Coordinates of C-alpha atoms and ligand atoms in Angstrom, one line a residue:
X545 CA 12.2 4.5 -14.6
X546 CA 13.6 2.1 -11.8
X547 CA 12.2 -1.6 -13.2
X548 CA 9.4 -0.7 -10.5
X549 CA 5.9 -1.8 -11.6
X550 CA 3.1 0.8 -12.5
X551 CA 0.1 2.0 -10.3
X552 CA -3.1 0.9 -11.4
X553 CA -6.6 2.4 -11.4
X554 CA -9.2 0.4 -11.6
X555 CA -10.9 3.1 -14.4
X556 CA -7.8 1.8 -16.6
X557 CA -5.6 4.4 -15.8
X558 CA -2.0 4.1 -15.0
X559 CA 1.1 5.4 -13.4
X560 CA 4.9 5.4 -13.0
X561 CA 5.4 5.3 -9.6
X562 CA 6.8 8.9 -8.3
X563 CA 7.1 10.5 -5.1
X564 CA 4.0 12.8 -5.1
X565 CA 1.6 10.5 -6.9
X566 CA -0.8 8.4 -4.1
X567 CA -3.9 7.9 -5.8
X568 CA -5.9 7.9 -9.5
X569 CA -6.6 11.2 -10.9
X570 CA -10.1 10.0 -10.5
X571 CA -9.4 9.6 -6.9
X572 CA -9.3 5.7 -6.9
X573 CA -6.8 3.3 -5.3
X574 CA -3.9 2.4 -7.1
X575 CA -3.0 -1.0 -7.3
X576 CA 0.1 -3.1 -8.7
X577 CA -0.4 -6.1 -11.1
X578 CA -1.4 -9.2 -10.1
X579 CA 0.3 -12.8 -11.2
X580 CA 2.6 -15.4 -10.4
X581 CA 5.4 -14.8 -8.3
X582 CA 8.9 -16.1 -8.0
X583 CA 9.5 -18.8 -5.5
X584 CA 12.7 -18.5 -4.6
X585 CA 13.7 -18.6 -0.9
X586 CA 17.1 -17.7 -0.4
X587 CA 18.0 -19.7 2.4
X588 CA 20.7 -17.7 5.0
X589 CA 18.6 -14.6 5.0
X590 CA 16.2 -14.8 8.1
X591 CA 14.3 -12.2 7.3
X592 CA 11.6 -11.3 4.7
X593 CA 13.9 -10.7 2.2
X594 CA 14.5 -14.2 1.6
X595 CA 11.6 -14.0 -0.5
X596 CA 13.2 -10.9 -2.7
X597 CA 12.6 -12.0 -5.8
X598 CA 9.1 -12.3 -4.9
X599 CA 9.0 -8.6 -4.0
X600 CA 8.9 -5.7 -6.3
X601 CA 10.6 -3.4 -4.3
X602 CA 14.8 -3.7 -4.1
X603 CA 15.1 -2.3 -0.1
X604 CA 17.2 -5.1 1.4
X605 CA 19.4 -2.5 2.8
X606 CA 17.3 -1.0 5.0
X607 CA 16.4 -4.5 6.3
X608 CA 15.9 -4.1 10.6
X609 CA 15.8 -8.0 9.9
X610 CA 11.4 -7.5 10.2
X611 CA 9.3 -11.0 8.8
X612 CA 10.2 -14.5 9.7
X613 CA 8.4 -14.1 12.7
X614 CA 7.9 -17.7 14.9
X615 CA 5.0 -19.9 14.2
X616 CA 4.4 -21.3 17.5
X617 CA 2.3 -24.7 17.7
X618 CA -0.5 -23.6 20.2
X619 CA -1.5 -27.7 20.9
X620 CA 0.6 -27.8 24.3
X621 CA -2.8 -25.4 25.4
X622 CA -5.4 -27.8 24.0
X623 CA -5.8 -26.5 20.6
X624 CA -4.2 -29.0 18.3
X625 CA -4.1 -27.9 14.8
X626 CA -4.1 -24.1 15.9
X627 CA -0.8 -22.1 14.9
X628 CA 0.0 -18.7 15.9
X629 CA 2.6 -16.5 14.2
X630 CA 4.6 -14.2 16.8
X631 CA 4.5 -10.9 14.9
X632 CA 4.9 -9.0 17.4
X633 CA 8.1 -10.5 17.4
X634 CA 8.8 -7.6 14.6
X635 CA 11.8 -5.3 15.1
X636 CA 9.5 -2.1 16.0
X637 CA 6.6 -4.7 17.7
X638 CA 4.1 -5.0 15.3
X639 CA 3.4 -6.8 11.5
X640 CA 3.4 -3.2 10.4
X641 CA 7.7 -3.4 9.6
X642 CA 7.1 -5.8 6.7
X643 CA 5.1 -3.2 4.9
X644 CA 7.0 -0.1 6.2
X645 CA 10.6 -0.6 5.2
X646 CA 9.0 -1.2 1.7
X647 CA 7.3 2.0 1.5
X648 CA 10.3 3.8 2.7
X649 CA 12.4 1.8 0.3
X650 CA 10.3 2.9 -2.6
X651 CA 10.4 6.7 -1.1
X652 CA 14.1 6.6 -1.3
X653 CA 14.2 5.3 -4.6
X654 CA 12.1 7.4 -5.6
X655 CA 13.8 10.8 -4.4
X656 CA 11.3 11.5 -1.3
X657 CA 13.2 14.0 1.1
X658 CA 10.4 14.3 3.4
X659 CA 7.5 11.5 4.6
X660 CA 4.4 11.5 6.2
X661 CA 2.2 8.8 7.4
X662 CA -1.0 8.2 9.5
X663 CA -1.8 5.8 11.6
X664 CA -3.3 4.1 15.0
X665 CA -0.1 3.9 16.7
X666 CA 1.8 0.8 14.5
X667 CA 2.4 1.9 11.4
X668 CA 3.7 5.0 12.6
X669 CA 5.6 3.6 14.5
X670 CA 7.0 1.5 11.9
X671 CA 7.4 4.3 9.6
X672 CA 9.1 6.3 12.1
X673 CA 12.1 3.3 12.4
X674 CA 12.2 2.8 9.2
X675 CA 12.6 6.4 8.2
X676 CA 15.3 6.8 10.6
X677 CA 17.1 3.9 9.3
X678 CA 17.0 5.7 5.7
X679 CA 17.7 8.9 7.1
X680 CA 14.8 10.6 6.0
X681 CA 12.6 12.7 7.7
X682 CA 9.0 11.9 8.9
X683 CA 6.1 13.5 10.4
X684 CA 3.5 10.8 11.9
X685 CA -0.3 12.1 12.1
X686 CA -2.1 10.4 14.9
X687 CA -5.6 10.1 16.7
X688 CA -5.8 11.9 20.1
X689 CA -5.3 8.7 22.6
X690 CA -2.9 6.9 20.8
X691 CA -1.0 5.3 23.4
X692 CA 1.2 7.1 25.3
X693 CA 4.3 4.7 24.5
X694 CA 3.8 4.3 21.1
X695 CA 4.2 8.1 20.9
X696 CA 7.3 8.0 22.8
X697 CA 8.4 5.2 20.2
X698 CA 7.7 7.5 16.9
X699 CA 9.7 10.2 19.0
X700 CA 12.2 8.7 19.9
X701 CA 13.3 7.6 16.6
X702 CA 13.3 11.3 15.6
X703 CA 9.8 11.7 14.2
X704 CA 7.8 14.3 14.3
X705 CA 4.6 13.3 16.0
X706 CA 1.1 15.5 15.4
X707 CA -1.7 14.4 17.7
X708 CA -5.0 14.8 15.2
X709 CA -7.8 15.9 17.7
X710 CA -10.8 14.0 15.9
X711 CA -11.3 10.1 14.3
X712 CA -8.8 8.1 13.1
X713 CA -11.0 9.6 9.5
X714 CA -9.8 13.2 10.7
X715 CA -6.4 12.0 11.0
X716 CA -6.1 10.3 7.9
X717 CA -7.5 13.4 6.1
X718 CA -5.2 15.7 8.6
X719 CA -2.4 13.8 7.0
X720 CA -3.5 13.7 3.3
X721 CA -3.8 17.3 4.1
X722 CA -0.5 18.1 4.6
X723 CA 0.9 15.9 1.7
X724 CA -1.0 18.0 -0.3
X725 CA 0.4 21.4 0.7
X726 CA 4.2 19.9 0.7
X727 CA 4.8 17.3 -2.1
X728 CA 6.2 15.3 1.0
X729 CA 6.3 11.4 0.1
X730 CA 2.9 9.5 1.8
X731 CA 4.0 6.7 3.3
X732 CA 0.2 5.1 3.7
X733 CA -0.5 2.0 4.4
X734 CA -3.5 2.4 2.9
X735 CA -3.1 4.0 0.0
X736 CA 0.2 2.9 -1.5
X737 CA -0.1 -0.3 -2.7
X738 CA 3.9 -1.6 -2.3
X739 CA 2.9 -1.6 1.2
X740 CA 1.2 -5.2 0.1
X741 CA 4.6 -6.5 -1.5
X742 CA 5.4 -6.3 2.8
X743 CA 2.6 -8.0 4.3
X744 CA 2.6 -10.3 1.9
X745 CA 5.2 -12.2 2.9
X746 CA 3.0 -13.2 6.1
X747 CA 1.4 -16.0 3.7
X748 CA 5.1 -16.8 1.8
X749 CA 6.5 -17.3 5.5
X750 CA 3.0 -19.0 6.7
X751 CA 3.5 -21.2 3.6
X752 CA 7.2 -22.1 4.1
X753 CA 6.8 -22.8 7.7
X754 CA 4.1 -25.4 6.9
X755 CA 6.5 -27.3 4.6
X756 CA 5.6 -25.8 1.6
X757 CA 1.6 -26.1 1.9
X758 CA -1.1 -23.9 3.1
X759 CA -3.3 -24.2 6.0
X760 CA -7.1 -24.6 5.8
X761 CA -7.8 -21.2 7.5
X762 CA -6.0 -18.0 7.7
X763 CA -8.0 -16.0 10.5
X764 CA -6.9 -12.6 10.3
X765 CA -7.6 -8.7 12.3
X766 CA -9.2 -6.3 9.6
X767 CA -9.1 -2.3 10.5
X768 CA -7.8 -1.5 7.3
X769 CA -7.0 -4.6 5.6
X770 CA -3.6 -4.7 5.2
X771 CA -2.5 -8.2 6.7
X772 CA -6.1 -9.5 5.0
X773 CA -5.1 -8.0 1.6
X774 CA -1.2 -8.7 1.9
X775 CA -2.0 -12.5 3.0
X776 CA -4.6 -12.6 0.4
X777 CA -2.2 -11.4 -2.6
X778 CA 0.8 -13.8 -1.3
X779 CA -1.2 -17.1 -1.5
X780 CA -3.0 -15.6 -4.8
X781 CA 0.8 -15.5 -6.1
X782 CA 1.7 -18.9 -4.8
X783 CA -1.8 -20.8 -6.2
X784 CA -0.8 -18.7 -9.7
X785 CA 2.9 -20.1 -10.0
X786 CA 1.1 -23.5 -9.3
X787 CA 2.9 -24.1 -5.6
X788 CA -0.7 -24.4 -4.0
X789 CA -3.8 -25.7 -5.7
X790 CA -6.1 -23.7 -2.9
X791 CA -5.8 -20.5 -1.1
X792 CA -6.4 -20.6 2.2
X793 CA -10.1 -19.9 3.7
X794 CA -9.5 -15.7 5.2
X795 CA -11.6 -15.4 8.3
X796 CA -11.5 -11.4 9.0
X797 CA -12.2 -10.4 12.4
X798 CA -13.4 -7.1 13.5
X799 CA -14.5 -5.4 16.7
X800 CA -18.2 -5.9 17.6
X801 CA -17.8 -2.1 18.8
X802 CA -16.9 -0.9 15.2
X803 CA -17.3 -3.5 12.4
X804 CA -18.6 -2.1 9.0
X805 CA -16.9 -5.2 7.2
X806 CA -18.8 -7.4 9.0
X807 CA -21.7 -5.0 8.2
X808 CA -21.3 -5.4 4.7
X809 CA -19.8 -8.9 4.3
X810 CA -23.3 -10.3 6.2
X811 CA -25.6 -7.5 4.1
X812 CA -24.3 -8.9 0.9
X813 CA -22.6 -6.1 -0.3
X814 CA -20.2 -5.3 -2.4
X815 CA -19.1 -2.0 -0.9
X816 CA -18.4 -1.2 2.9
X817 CA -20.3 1.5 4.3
X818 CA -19.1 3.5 7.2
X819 CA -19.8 2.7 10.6
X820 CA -20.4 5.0 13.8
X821 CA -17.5 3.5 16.0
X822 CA -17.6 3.0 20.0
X823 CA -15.0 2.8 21.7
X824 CA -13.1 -0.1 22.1
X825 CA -9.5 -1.5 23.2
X826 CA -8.6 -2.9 20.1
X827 CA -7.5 0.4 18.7
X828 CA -5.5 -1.2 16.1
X829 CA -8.6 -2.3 13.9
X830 CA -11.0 0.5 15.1
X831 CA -11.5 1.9 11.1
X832 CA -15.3 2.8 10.8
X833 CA -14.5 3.4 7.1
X834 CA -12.1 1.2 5.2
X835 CA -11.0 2.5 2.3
X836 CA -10.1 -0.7 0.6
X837 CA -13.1 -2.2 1.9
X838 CA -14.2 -3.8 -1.1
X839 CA -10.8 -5.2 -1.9
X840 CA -11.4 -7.0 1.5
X841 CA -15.0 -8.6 0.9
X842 CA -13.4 -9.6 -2.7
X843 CA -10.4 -11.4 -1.0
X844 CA -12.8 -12.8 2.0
X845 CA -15.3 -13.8 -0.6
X846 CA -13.1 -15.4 -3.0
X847 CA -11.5 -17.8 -0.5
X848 CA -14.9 -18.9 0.8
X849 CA -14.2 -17.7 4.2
X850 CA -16.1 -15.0 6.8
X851 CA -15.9 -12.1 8.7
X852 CA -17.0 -12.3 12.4
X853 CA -16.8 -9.9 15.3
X854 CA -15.8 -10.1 18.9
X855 CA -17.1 -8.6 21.9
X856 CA -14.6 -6.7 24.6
X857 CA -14.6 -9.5 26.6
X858 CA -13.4 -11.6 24.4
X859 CA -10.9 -9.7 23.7
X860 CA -10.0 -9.2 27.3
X861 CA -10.4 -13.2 28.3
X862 CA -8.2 -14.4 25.0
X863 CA -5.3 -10.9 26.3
X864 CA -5.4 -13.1 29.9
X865 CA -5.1 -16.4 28.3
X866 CA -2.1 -15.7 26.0
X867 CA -0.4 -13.8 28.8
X868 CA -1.1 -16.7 31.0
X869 CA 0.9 -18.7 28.4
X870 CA 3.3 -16.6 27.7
X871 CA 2.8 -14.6 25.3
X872 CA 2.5 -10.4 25.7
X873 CA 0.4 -8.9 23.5
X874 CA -1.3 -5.3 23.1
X875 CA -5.5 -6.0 22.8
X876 CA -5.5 -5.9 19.4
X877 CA -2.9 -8.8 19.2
X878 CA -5.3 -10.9 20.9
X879 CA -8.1 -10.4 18.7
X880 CA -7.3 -12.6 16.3
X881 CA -7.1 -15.0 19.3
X882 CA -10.4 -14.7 20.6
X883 CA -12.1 -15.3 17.2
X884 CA -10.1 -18.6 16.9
X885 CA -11.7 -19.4 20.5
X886 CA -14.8 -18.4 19.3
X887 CA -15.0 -20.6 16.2
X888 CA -13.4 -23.5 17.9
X889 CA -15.7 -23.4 20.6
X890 CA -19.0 -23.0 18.1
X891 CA -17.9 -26.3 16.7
X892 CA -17.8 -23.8 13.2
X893 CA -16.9 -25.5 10.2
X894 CA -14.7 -22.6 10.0
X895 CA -12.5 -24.2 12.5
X896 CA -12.2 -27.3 10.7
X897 CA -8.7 -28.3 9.6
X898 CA -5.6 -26.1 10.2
X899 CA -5.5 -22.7 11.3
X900 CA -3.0 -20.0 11.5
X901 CA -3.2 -16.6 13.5
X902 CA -1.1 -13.8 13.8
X903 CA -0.3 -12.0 17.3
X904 CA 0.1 -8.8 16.0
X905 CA 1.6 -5.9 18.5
X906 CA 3.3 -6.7 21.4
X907 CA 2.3 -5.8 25.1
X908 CA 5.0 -3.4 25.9
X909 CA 3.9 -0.6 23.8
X910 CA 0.3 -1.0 25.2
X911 CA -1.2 1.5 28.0
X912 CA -2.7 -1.5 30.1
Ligands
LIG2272 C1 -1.8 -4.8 16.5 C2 -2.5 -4.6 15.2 N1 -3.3 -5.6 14.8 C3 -4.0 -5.5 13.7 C4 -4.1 -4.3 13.0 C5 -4.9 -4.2 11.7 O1 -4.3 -3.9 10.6 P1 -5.1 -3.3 9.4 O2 -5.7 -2.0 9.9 O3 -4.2 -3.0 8.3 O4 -6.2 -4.3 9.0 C6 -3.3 -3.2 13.4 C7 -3.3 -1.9 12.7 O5 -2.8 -0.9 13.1 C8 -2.5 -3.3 14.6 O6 -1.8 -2.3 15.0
LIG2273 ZN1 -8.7 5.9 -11.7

């Protein structure tokens, strides 16, 4: 209808996007097609709409002015040739924006009078703003222990919040749920794959702010995978309209508490199986079963990088040494951090060359 590409199953079906359709009639993922993109920053935007014509989704209206986050040379603290991309710098605090006001952009076009979204606390979040910029409507399914400010952040931007008493699995379900019984739109970051078009304008800006090359390593937090994915796709599209000769190496971190990527990636697997999850503070990434968990160890594997894990201490000492310098993130902004610490310090090959890591939710909306 709208010049908007079609859904795609990987059993060879595929869809016009509408407002009630979120996944194959088989049940699969949908996905959008891959290729080149168009390179074609326009400069006086500073936002991620300076890559529009790079995105398939027409939503510069609703812009908050999320993406073109800082890229802040972290050599002043000893780590030459270690970058780290302020996305918590994000209008709503976290990397979550670039996705959300495409999925709300899409829901509008597509006639959505009513969204709902799951999440850990971010994307909700994100939803919620965006939604309220669009005027629309939006109920945001959470996990019981969501922090308590990132609840008063969906609220206040006029969303209904439901706390899910169960796994981040029951919440998602919870939500699916209730798409189900009310043809509302599902604005999942999971599940609707113009969320991507968002996040991947992490690599477009990564790329730009390198001066038009790409860095060795792109060392990246994996819950769901939608900053691995999204910066995956954007350096796919640069390398396919022949701007880069190389994509990036993507070093996926997880939580040693709850890491079935790193289960599967070191098992040889093609598929991720699900994990029993402890507890841990990096909430953000605490996804015992991914659904697009073979998309991940496809992207990971392809650009010869790795998945590791860190502990909670790590997490904790890498917090303390950004906030030390400066820079206030929640724990699962500093996770990405501690793996770059951890590599470095290794001496890992992985930690040869350039390397760029996102900070990705800020401090304040953390219960510390
Ligand atoms: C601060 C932060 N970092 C990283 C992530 C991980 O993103 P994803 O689950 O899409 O891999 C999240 C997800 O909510 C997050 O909130
Ligand atoms: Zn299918």
């Amino acid at each position: 209808m709208s010049g908007l590409p079609n859904y795609q199953c990987s059993c060879g079906r595929s869809y016009a996007p509408s407002a009630e359709r979120w996944r194959c009639d088989c049940g699969g993922l949908l996905d959008l097609p891959a290729g080149p993109l168009v390179w074609n920053p326009r400069a006086g935007d500073h936002s991620l709409w300076r890559y529009r014509d790079a995105i398939a989704v027409p939503g510069r209206e609703l812009s908050l002015g999320e993406g073109m986050t800082p890229l802040v040379d972290a050599s002043l603290d000893g780590e030459p040739g270690v970058r780290l991309k302020l996305e918590y710098a994000s209008p709503t605090g976290s990397f979550k924006d670039r996705g959300a006001v495409m999925l709300v952009a899409l829901a509008r076009l597509l006639g959505a009078s009513r969204l709902v979204a799951d999440s850990s606390g971010n994307a909700g979040t994100a939803v919620a703003a965006y939604a309220a910029r669009a005027g629309l409507p939006a109920e945001i399914f959470v996990p019981a222990g969501t922090s308590e400010k990132k609840l008063l952040q969906i609220r206040g931007h006029g969303a209904e919040v439901t706390v899910v008493d169960g796994s981040r699995k029951d919440t998602a379900a919870a939500a699916a749920g209730r798409v189900e019984a009310t043809g509302a739109f599902y604005a999942s970051h999971v599940y609707n794959p113009y969320f991507y078009e968002g996040t991947k304008t992490y690599a477009l800006e990564v790329f730009e702010q390198l001066g038009g090359t790409a860095p060795a390593t792109l060392v990246l937090p994996a819950g769901n995978g939608t900053l691995v994915l999204g910066a995956y796709l954007g350096f796919a599209g640069l390398r396919a309209a022949g701007l880069v000769d190389r994509l990036p190496r993507i070093v996926a971190v997880q939580a040693e508490r709850c890491a079935p990527l790193a289960a599967a990636f070191a098992a040889g697997r093609e598929e991720v199986a699900p994990v029993a999850p402890e507890p841990t503070v990096a909430e953000g990434i605490a996804i015992a079963a991914p659904a697009r968990g073979a998309h991940m160890l496809r992207a990971v594997r392809e650009t010869g990088g790795t998945v590791v894990t860190v502990s909670e201490e790590e997490v904790a000492r890498s917090h303390a040494s950004l906030a030390a310098r400066g820079l206030w993130v929640e724990p699962t902004g500093a996770v990405a951090y501690a793996a770059v610490r951890r590599l470095r310090s290794e001496g890992s090959p992985y930690a040869e060359g350039e390397i760029v890591a996102p900070l990705c939710g800020s401090g304040l909306k953390a219960s510390l």
